[in-house]
Structure formats: structure tokens, C-alpha cells
mmCIF file of C-alpha atoms in Angstrom:
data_model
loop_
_atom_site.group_PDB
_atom_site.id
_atom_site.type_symbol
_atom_site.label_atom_id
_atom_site.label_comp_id
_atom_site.label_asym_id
_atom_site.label_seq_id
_atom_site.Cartn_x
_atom_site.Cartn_y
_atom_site.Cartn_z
ATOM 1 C CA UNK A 1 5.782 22.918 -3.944
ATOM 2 C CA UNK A 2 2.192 23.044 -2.275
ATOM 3 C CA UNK A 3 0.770 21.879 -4.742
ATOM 4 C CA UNK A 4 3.139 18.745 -5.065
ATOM 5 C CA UNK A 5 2.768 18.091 -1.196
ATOM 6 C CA UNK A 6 -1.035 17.958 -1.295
ATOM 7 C CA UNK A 7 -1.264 15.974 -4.499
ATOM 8 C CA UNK A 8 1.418 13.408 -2.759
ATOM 9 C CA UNK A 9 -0.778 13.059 0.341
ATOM 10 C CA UNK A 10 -3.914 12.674 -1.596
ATOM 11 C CA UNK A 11 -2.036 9.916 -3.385
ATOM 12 C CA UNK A 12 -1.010 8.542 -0.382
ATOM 13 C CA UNK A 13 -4.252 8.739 1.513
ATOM 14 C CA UNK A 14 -5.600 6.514 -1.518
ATOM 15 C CA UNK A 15 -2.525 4.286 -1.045
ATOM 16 C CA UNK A 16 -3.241 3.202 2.222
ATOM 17 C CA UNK A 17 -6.954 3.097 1.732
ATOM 18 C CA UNK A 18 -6.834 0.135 -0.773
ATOM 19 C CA UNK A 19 -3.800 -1.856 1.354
ATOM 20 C CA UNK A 20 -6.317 -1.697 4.059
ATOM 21 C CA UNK A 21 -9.171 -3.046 2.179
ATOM 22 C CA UNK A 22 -7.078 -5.205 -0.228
ATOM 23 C CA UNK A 23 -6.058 -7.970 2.467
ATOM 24 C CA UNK A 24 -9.974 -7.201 3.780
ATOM 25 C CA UNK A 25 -11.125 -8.614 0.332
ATOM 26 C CA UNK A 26 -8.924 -11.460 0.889
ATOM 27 C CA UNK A 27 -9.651 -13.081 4.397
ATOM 28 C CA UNK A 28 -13.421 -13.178 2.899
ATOM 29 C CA UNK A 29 -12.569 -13.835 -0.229
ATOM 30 C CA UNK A 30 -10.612 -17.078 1.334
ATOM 31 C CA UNK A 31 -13.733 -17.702 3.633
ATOM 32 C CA UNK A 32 -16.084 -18.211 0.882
ATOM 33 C CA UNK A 33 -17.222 -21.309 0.056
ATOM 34 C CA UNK A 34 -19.553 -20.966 -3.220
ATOM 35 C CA UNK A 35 -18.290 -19.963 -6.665
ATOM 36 C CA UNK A 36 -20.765 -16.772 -6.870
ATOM 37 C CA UNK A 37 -18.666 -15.814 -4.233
ATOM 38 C CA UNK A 38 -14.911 -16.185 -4.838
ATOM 39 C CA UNK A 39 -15.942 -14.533 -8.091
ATOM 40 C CA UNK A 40 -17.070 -11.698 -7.319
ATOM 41 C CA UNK A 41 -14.560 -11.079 -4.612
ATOM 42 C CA UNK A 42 -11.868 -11.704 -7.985
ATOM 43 C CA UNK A 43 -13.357 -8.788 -9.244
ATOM 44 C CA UNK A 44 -13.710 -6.680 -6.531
ATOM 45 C CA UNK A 45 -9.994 -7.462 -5.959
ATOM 46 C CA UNK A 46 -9.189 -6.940 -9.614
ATOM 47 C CA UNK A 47 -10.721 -3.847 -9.962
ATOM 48 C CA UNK A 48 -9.222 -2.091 -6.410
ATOM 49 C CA UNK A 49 -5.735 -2.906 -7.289
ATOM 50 C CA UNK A 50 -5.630 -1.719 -11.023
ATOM 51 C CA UNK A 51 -7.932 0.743 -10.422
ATOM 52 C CA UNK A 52 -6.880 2.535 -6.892
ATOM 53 C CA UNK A 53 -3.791 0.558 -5.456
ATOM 54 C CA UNK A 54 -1.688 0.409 -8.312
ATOM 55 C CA UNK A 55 -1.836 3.771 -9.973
ATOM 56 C CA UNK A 56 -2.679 5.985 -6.069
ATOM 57 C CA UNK A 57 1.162 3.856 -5.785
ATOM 58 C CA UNK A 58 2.745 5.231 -8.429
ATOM 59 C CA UNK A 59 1.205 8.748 -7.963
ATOM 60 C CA UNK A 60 2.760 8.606 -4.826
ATOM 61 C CA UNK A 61 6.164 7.234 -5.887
ATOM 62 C CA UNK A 62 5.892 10.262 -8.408
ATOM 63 C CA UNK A 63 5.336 13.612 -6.073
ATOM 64 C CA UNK A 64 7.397 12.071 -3.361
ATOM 65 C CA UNK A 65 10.253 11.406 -5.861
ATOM 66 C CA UNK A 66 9.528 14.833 -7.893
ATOM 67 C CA UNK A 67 9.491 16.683 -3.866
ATOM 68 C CA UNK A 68 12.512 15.140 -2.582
ATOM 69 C CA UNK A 69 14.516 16.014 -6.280
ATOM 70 C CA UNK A 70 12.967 19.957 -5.399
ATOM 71 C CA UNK A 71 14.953 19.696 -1.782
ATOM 72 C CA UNK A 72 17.568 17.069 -2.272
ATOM 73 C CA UNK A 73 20.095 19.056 -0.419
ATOM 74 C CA UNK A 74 17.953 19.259 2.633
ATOM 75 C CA UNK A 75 16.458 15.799 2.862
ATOM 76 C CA UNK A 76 19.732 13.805 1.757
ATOM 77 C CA UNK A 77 21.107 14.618 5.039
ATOM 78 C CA UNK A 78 18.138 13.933 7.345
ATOM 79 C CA UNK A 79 18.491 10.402 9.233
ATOM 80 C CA UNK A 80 14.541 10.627 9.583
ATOM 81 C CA UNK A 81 14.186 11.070 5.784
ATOM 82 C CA UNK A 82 16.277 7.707 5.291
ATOM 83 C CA UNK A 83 14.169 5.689 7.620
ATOM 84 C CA UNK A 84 11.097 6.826 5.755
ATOM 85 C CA UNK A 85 12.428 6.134 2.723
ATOM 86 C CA UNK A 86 13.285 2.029 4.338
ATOM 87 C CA UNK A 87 9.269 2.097 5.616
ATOM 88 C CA UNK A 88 7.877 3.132 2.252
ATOM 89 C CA UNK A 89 10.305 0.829 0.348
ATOM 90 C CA UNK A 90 8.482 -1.920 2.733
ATOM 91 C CA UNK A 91 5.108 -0.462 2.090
ATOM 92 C CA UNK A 92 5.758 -0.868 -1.806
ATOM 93 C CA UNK A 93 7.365 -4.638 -1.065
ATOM 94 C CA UNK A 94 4.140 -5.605 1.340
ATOM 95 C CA UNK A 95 1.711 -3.832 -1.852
ATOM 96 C CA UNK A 96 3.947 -6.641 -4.229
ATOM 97 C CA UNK A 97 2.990 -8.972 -1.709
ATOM 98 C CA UNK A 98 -0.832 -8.038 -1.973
ATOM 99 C CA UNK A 99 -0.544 -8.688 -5.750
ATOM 100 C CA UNK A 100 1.386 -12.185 -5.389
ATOM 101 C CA UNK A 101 -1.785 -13.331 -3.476
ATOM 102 C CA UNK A 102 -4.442 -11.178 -5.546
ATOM 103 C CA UNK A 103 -3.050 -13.717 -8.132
ATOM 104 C CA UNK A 104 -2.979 -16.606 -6.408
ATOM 105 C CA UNK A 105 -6.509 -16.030 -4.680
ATOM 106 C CA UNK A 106 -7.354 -15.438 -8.957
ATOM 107 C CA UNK A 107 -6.215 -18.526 -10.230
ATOM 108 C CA UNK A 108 -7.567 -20.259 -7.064
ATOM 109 C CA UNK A 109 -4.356 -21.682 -5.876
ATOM 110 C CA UNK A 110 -3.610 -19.964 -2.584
ATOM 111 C CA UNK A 111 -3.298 -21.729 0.657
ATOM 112 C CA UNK A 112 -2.637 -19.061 2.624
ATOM 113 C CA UNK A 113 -6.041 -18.734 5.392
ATOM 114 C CA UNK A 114 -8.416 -16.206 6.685
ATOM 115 C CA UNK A 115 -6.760 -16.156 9.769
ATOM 116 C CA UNK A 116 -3.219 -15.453 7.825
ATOM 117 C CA UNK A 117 -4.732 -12.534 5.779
ATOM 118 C CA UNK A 118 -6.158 -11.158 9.192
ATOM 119 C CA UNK A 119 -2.969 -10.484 10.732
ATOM 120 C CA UNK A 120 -1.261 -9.996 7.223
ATOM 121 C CA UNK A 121 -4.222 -7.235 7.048
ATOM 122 C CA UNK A 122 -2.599 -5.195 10.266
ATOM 123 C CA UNK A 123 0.882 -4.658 8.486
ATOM 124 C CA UNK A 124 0.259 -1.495 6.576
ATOM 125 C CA UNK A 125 -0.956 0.261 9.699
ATOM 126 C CA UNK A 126 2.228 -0.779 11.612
ATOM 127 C CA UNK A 127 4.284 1.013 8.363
ATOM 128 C CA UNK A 128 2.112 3.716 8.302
ATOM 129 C CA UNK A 129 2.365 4.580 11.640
ATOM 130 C CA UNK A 130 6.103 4.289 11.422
ATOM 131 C CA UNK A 131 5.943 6.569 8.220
ATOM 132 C CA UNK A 132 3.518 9.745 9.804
ATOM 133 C CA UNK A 133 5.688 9.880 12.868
ATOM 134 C CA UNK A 134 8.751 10.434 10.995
ATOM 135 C CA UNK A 135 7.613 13.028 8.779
ATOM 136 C CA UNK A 136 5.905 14.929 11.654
ATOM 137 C CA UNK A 137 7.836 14.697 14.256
ATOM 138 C CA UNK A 138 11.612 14.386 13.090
ATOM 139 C CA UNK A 139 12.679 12.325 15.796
ATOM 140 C CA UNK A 140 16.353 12.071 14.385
#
């Protein structure tokens, strides 16, 4: 079970890494004004999601999934467990979101701003923050 816990937060620590720098990449990315530019921010973009986002979120999805199965009869009942479970589903729905503009930034089509990704940028924290203090602390 140790084993499955620490693999899940490594996952996890990964997870969060790339939605913080994802929406990064995209308020310069949307700031740029020169093709060298937007293109290599495509790639940079590319490469984080498939490379890190995408497969740290499965990972995650995986030993959370696989550590929950292991204690079902424990966490089923937990009202904190539940909540978590809401705040990750939005985690996964705001990482969706990331790859709705990823493409749209890709096939230069996106009219969202810098100033949109900036704020859209602070969302994972807010989750995140939401997530650790259930887990730790248990409030209900």
C-alpha cells in the first residue's frame, strides 16, 4: 500500500506541475507576436502535455483508483473522501480545458487573451488547495 501511496503522490506532484506551467505557456504563447515564437511555444506546449500532463494524469487516476479499490470499505463512507473525489473530477475537467485551448492556441484560432490565461492560470492552485486539506486534515 506504501508503495501505491508514494507512486500516487509522485504522480500527482507531476500533475500539478504541468497545470501550473501549461496555462504559463499559454498567456506568452498568446503574447507573442512573431511566428518563431508561437512556434516554439506549440511545441513546448505539445511536448508538456503528451509528455508530463497527460500520462502524470492517468498515473494518478491509476494508484488513486487502484488505493481507494484496496480500502473501499473505509473511504466509501468518508464525506471528505467524496468532496475530494468532486475537486479532482474538476482538476481532470480544468486539465480537458487546458487541452481544448492547447488546440486552439495550435491551430492558431484562439481568442481567448493573456490576461484570460492569467487568471485561468490560478485555478489549479485553488483545487489543489481544496484537495491537500481534505486528505490531511479530514475536516468531515
Amino acid at each position: 500500500m506504501l508503495w501505491i501511496k508514494a507512486f500516487h503522490i509522485i504522480s500527482v506532484i507531476s500533475w500539478m506541475a504541468a497545470l501550473f506551467y501549461l496555462p504559463r505557456l499559454f498567456v506568452y504563447h498568446s503574447m507573442s507576436e512573431d511566428e518563431t515564437s508561437r512556434e516554439r511555444f506549440k511545441i513546448m506546449e505539445r511536448k508538456l502535455l503528451r509528455g508530463i500532463a497527460n500520462p502524470a494524469m492517468i498515473a494518478t487516476f491509476i494508484f488513486g483508483i487502484w488505493m481507494s479499490w484496496l480500502l473501499w470499505d473505509y473511504y466509501s463512507t468518508q464525506v471528505w473522501y467524496w468532496c475530494k473525489i468532486t475537486l479532482v473530477s474538476l482538476m481532470a475537467a480544468y486539465h480537458h480545458a487546458c487541452i481544448v485551448y492547447f488546440k486552439q492556441l495550435r491551430d492558431d484560432r484562439c481568442t481567448k487573451t493573456h490576461k484570460f490565461f492569467r487568471v485561468f492560470n490560478e485555478l489549479p492552485v485553488m483545487l489543489l488547495f481544496g484537495i491537500v486539506i481534505l486528505v490531511v486534515v479530514k475536516p468531515f
